[in-house]
Coordinates of C-alpha atoms and ligand atoms in Angstrom, one line a residue:
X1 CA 16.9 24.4 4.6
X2 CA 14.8 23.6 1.3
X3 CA 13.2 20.2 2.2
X4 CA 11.6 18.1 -0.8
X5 CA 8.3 16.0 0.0
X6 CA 9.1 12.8 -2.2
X7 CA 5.8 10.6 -2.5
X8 CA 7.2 7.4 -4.4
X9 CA 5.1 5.4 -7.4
X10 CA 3.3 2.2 -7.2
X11 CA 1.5 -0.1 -9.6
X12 CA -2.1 -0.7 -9.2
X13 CA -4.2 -3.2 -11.0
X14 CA -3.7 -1.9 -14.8
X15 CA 0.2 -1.1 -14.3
X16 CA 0.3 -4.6 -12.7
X17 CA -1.4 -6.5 -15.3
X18 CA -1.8 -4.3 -18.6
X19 CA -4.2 -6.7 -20.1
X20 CA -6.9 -4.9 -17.7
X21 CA -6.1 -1.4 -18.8
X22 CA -8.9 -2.0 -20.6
X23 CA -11.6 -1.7 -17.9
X24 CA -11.7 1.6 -16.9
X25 CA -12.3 1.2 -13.4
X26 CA -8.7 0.6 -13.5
X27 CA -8.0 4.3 -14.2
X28 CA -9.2 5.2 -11.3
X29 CA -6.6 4.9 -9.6
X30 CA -4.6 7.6 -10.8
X31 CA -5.9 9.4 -8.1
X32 CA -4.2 12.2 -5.5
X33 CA -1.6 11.4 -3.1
X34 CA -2.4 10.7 0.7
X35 CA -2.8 13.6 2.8
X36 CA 0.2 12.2 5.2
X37 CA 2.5 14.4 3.3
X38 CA 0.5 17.1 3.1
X39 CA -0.4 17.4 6.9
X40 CA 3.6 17.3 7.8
X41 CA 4.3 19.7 5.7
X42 CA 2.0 21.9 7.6
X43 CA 3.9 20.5 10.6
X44 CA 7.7 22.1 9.7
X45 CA 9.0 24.9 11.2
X46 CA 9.0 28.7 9.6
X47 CA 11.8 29.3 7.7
X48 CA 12.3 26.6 5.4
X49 CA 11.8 25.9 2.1
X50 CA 9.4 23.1 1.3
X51 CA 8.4 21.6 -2.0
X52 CA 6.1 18.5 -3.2
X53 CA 7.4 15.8 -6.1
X54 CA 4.6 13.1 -6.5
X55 CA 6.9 10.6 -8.6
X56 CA 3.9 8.6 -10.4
X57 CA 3.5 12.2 -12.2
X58 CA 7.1 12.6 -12.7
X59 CA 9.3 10.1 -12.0
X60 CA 11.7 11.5 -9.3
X61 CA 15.4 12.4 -10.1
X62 CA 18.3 11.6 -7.5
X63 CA 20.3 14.6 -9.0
X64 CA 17.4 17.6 -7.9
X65 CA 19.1 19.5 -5.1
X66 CA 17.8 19.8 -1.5
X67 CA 18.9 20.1 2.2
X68 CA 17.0 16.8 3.3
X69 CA 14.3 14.6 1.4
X70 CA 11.6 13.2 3.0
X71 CA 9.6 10.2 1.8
X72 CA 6.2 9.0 2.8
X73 CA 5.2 5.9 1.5
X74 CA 2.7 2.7 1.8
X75 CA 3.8 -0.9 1.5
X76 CA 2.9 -0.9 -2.7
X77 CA 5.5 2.1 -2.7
X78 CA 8.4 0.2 -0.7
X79 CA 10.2 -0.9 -3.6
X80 CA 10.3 2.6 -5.7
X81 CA 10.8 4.4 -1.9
X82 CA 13.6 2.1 -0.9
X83 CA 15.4 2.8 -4.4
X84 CA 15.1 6.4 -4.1
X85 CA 16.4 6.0 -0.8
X86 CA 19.8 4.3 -2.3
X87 CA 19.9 6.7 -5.1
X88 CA 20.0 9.6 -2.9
X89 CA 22.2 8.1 0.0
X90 CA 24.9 7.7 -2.4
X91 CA 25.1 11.1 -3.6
X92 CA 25.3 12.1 0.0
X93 CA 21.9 13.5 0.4
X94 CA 19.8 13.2 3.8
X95 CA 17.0 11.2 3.7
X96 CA 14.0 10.6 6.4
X97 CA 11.8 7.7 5.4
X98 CA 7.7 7.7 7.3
X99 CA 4.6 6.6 6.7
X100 CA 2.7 3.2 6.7
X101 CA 5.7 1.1 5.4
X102 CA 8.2 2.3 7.9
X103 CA 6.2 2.7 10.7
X104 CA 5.2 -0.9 10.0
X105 CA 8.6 -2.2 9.3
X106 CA 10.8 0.1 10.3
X107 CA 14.2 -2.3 10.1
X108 CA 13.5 -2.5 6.1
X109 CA 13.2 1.0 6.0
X110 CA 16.7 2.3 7.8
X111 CA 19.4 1.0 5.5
X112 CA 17.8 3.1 2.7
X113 CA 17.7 6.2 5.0
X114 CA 19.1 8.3 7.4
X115 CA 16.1 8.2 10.2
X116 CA 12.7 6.8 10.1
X117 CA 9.7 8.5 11.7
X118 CA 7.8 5.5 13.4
X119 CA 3.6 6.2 13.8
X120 CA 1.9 9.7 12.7
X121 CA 4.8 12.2 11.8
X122 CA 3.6 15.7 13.3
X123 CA 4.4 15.4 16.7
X124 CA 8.0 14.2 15.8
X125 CA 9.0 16.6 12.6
X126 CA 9.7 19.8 14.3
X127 CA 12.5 17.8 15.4
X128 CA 13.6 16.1 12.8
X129 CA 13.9 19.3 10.8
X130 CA 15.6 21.1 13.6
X131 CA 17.7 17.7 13.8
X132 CA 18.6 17.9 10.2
X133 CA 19.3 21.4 10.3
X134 CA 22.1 21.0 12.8
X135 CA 23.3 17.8 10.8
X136 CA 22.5 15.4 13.9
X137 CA 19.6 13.2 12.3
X138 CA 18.9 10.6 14.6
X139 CA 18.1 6.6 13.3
X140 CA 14.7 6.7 14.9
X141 CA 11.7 9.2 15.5
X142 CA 8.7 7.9 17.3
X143 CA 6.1 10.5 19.2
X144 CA 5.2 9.2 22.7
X145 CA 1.6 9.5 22.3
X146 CA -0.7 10.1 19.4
X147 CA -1.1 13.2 17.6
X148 CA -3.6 15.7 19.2
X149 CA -5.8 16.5 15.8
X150 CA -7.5 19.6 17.4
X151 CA -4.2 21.2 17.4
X152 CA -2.3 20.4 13.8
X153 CA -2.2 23.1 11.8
X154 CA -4.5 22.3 7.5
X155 CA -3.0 19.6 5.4
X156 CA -0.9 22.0 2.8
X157 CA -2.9 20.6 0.3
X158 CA -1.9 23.7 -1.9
X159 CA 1.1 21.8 -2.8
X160 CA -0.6 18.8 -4.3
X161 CA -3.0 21.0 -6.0
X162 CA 0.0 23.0 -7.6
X163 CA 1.5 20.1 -8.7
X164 CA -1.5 18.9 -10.9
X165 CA -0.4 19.0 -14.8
X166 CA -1.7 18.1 -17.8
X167 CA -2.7 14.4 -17.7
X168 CA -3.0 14.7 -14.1
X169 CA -6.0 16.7 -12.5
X170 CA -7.7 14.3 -10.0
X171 CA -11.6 16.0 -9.7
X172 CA -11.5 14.5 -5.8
X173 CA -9.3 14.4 -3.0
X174 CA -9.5 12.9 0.3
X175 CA -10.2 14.5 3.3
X176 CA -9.2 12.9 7.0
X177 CA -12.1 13.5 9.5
X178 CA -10.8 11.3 12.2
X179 CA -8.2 9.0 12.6
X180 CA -7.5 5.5 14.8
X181 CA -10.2 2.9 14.7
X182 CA -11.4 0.7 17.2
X183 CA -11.8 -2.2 15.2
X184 CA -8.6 -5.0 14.5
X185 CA -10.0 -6.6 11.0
X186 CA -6.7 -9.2 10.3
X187 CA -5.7 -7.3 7.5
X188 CA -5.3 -3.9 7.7
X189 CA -2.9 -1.5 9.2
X190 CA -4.7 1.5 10.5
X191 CA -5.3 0.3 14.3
X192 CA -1.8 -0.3 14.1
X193 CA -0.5 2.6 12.5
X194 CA -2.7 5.0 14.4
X195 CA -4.3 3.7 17.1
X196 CA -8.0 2.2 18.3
X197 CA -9.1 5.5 19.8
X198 CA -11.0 7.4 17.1
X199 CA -9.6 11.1 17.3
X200 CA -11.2 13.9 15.0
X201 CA -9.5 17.1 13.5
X202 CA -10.8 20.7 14.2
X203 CA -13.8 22.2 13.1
X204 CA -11.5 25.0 11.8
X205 CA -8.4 22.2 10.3
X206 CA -11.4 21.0 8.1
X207 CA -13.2 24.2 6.9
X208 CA -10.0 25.1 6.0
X209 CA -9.2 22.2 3.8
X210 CA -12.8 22.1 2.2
X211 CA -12.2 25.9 1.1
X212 CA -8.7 25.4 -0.5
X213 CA -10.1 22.1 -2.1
X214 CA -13.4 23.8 -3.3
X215 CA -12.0 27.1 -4.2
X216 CA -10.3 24.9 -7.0
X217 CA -13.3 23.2 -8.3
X218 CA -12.6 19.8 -6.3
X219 CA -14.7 17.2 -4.8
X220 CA -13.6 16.2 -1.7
X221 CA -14.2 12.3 -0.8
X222 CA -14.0 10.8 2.8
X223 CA -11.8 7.5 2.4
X224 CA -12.2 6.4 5.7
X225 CA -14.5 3.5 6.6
X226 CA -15.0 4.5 10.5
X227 CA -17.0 7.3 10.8
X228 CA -20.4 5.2 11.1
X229 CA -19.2 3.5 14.6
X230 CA -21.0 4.1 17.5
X231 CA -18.6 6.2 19.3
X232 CA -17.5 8.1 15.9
X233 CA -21.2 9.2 15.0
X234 CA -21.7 11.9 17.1
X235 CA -18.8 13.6 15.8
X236 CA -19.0 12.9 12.1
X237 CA -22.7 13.9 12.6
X238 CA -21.8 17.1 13.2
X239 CA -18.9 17.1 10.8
X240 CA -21.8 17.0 8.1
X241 CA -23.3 19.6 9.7
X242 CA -20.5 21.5 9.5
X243 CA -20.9 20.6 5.6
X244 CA -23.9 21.9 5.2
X245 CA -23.5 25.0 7.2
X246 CA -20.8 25.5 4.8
X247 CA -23.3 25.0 1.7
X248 CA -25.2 27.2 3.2
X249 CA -22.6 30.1 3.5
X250 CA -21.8 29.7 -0.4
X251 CA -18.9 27.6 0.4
X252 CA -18.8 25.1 -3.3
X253 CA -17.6 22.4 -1.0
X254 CA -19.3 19.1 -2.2
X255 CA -18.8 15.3 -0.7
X256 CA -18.2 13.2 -3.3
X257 CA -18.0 9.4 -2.1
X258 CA -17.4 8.1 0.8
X259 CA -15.7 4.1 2.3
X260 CA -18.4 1.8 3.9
X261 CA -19.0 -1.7 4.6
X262 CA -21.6 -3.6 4.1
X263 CA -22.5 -3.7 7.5
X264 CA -22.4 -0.3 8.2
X265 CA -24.7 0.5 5.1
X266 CA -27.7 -2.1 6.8
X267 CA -27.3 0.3 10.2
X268 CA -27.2 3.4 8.7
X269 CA -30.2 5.3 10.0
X270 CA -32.5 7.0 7.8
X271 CA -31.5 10.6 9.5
X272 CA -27.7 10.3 8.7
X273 CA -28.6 8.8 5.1
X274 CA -30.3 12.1 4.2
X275 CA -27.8 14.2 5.6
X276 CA -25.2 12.3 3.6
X277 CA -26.9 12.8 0.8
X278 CA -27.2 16.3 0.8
X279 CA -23.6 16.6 0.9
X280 CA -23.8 15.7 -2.4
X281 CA -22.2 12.1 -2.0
X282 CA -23.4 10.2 -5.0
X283 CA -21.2 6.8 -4.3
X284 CA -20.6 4.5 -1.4
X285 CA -16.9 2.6 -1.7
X286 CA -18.1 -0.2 -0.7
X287 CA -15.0 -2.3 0.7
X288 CA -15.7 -5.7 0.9
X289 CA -13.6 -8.8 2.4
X290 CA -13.1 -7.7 5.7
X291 CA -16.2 -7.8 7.0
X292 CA -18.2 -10.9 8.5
X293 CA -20.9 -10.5 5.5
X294 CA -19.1 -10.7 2.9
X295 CA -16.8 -13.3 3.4
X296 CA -19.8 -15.4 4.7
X297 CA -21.3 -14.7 1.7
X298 CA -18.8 -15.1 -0.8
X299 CA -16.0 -17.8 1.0
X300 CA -18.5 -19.9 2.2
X301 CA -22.1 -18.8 -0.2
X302 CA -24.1 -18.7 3.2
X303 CA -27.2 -17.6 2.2
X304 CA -27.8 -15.4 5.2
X305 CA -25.0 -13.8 4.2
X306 CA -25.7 -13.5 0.2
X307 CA -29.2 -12.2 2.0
X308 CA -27.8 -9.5 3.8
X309 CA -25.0 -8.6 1.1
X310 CA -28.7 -8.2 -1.5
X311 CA -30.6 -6.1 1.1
X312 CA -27.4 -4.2 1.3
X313 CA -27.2 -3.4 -2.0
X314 CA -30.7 -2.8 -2.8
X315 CA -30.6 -0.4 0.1
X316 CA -27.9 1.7 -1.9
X317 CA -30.3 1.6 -5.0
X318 CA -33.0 3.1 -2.8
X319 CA -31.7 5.8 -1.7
X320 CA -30.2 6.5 -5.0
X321 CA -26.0 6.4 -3.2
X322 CA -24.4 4.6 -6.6
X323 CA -22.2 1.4 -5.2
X324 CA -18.7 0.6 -5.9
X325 CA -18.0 -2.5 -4.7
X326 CA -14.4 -3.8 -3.8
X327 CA -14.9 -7.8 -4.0
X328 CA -11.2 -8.8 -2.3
X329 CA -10.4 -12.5 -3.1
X330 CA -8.4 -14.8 -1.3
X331 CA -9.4 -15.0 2.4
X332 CA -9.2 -18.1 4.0
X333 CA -12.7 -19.5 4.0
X334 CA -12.4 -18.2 -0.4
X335 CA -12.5 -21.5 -2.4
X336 CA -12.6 -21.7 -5.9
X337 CA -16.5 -21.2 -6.5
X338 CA -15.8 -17.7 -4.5
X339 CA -15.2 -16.2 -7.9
X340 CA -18.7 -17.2 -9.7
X341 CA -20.2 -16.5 -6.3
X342 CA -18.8 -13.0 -6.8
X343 CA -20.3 -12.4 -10.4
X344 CA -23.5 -14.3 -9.7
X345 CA -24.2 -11.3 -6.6
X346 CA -23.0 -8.6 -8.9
X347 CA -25.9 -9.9 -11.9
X348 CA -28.6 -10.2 -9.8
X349 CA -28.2 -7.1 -7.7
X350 CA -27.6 -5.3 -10.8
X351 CA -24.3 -3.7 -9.3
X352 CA -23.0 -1.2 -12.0
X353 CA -19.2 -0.5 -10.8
X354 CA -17.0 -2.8 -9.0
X355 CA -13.4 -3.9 -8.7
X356 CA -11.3 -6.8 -7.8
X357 CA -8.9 -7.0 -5.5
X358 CA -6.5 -9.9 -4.3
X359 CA -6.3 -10.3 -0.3
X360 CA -3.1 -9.1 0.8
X361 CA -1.2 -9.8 4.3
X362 CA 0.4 -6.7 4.8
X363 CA 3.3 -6.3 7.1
X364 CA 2.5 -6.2 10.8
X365 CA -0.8 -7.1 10.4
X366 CA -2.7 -9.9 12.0
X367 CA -2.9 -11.5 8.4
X368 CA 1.0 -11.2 8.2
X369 CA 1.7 -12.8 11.4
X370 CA -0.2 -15.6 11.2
X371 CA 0.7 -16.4 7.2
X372 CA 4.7 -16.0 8.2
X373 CA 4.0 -18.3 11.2
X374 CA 2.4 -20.5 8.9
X375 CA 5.3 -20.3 6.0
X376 CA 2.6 -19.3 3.6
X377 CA 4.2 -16.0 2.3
X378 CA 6.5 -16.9 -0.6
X379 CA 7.0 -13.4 -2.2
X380 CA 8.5 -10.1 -0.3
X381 CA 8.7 -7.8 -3.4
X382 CA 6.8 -5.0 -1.6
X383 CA 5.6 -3.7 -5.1
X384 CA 3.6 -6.8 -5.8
X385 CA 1.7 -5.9 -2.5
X386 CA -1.0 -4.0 -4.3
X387 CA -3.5 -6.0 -3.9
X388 CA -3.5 -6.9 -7.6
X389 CA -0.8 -10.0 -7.0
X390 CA -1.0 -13.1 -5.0
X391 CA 1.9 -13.2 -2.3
X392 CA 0.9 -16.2 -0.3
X393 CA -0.3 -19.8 -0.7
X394 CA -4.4 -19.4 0.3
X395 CA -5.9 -22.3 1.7
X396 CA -8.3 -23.3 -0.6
X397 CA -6.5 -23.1 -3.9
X398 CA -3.2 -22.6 -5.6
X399 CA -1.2 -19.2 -5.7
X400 CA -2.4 -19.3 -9.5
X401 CA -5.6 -20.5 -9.3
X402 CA -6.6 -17.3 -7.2
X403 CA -4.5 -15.0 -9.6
X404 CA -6.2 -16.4 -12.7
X405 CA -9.0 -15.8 -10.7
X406 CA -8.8 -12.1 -10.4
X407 CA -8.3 -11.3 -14.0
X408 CA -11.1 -13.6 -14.4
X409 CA -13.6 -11.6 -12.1
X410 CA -12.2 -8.4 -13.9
X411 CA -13.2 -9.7 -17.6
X412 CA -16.0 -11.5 -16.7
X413 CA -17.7 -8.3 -14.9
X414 CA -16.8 -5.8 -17.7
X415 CA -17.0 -8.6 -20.3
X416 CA -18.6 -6.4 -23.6
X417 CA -18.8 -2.8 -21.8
X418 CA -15.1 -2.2 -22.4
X419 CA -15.2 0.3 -24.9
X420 CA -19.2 1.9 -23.3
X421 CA -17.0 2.5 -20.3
X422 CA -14.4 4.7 -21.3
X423 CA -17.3 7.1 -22.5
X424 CA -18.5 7.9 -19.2
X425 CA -18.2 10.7 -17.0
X426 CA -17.5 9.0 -13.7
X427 CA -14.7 7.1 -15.1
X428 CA -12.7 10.4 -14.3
X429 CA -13.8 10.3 -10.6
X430 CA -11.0 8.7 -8.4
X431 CA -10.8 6.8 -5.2
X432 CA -7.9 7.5 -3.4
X433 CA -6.4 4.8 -0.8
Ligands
SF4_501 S1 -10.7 -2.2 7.8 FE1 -11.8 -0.4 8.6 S2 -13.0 -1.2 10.4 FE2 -11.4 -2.7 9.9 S3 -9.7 -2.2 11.3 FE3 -9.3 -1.2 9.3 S4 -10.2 0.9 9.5 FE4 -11.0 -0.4 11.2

């Protein structure tokens, strides 16, 4: 069979709202795909032939010819996915639908395909290929427990990399060291998706994938935000020693940023800071909004909070780890002085890069749940879930009082460095969700 990888567009901040094309933070975005496709591919069977069509590079075509089409997608992608879907159903094509958005909702996702693959699809796809192959899909695929990581076979990130193209040649790409996460923050997915038991990939899965990526010339960046937790240090420990062994073997793999918190950054011991650093990693995402600091500290200005969130911040500075900071607006304790209390922090802690981000109940999250139960969700276009568009009525202030104040945070941050921005080097660096 020739199987084609579909991965659908979305719209981030600047495709959402073109006035902020302008900032160049936006840019960013146009970053690689997620390794979900990547690691099922790895997953099919010999004998097939398997190709990779990333639709925000070129936008996909119903007509291209394959045995079955499979589509892995987030909840920003629904809308494009679901349309591909339609487009290729009624031409008669096979289509299997996975990923975040139809593990999460998988009753949206089946009248626009043929099956859906519920939770992590490597366990499952061997079947669905074999499945497909005999023309006996079935609606539903769902593994009976979670995918053992020291067994999958490297993320064929070859087919991402041969699909770069002028105008498109993302200098990082993401690398999974673990996955599940003990934590249940209200608005994200990933305990859901893949579990609360943090599970890490092989020694040999990730040299492997550090050597295609570095053979290239590519950076690779860790995305995730749970390798500093108690039970995950150990491991991701000796994941950077795995790093620098590399390093040491002439292996050109370099770290290039990495997804924090706030409160993770204050308990980072001084060992683990130096070993990151050698890595090369030379930015901390720093995701805000989910954590108890920062929405202390900027939905109610507790100065404890605004305390911790400066010492925070100050401690990047020291040890010389750049910050990007993701300010989410739009929790319930945000009001409307949330938004000054936002640009006040950034001044005086002298924060160089940042972006702005409406809060967003995705599907099947705590947030969701509790907003539907609430009848606070008035919009269910699943491209406006991009954390650029308010969905929901907040608490504290009108749907467009919270949207106004997004683009407001966006101007008023980057207010005069417009043009200085697009000069710099880093604005080519990309951070990949
Ligand atoms: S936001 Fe991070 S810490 Fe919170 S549940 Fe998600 S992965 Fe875990």
């Amino acid at each position: 069979m020739k199987i084609t990888f579909v991965y659908p567009s979305f719209e981030r901040h600047g495709q959402a709202h073109p006035e902020l094309l302008k900032y160049v933070a936006c840019n960013e975005y146009i970053g690689p795909p997620s390794l979900g496709i990547a690691s099922v591919a790895a997953a099919t069977p010999e004998g097939h032939e398997i190709e990779f069509w990333d639709d925000r590079v070129q936008p996909f075509s119903a007509d291209h010819q394959a045995d079955l089409f499979a589509l892995s997608y987030f909840t920003p992608a629904a809308t494009r996915a679901m349309e591909i879907g339609d487009e290729l159903k009624k031409r008669g094509k096979k289509v299997v639908m996975g990923g975040i958005f139809p593990s999460m909702m998988p009753e949206l996702a089946a009248p626009h395909c043929d099956a859906v693959v519920v939770g992590e699809g490597e366990p499952v796809w061997p079947q669905v290929v074999a499945d497909a192959a005999a023309g006996q899909l079935k609606p539903r695929y769902q593994a009976s427990a979670p995918a053992d990581l020291s067994t999958l076979k490297p993320p064929r990130v070859d087919l991402y990399l041969n699909a770069e193209r002028e105008g498109y040649r993302p200098d990082d790409y993401p690398l999974q060291v673990s996955r599940g996460c003990p934590l249940a923050c209200d608005a994200c997915v990933l305990p859901i998706y893949l579990g609360k038991k943090s599970r890490f990939f092989s020694d040999s899965n990730l040299t492997a994938t550090m050597k295609a990526f570095a053979e290239r010339g590519k950076l690779v960046s860790l995305t995730e935000d749970t390798s500093f937790f108690p039970g995950a240090r150990k491991s991701f420990r000796a994941f950077l020693e795995l790093v620098l062994a590399l390093q040491r073997e002439g292996v050109k793999v370099k770290l290039s940023y990495i997804g924090i918190s706030m409160p993770m950054i204050l308990n980072l011991d001084a060992t683990l800071l130096a070993q990151l650093k050698a890595t090369g990693i030379d930015r901390f995402y720093l995701v805000g909004g989910f954590d108890p600091i920062t929405r202390d500290a900027f939905g109610k200005g507790d100065p404890a909070a605004l305390d911790k969130a400066t010492r925070c911040i100050q401690r990047c500075h020291e040890v010389g780890i750049d910050p990007y900071v993701s300010f989410l607006a739009g929790n319930p304790e945000d009001d409307e002085g949330t938004f000054d209390r936002m640009l006040e922090f950034a001044r005086k802690t002298k924060i160089d890069l940042a972006e702005f981000c409406v809060s967003t109940p995705y599907p099947n999250t705590p947030f969701w749940h509790r907003y539907l139960k609430e009848d606070r969700i008035f919009d269910r276009t699943w491209k406006h879930y991009n954390d650029a568009n308010v969905v929901f009525r907040p608490y504290k202030m009108s749907p467009e009082r919270l949207q106004e104040g997004y683009l407001y945070l966006w101007r008023e941050f980057y207010k005069g460095r417009e043009t200085d921005l697009t000069q710099r080097d880093h604005t080519r660096r990309t951070i990949q969700f």
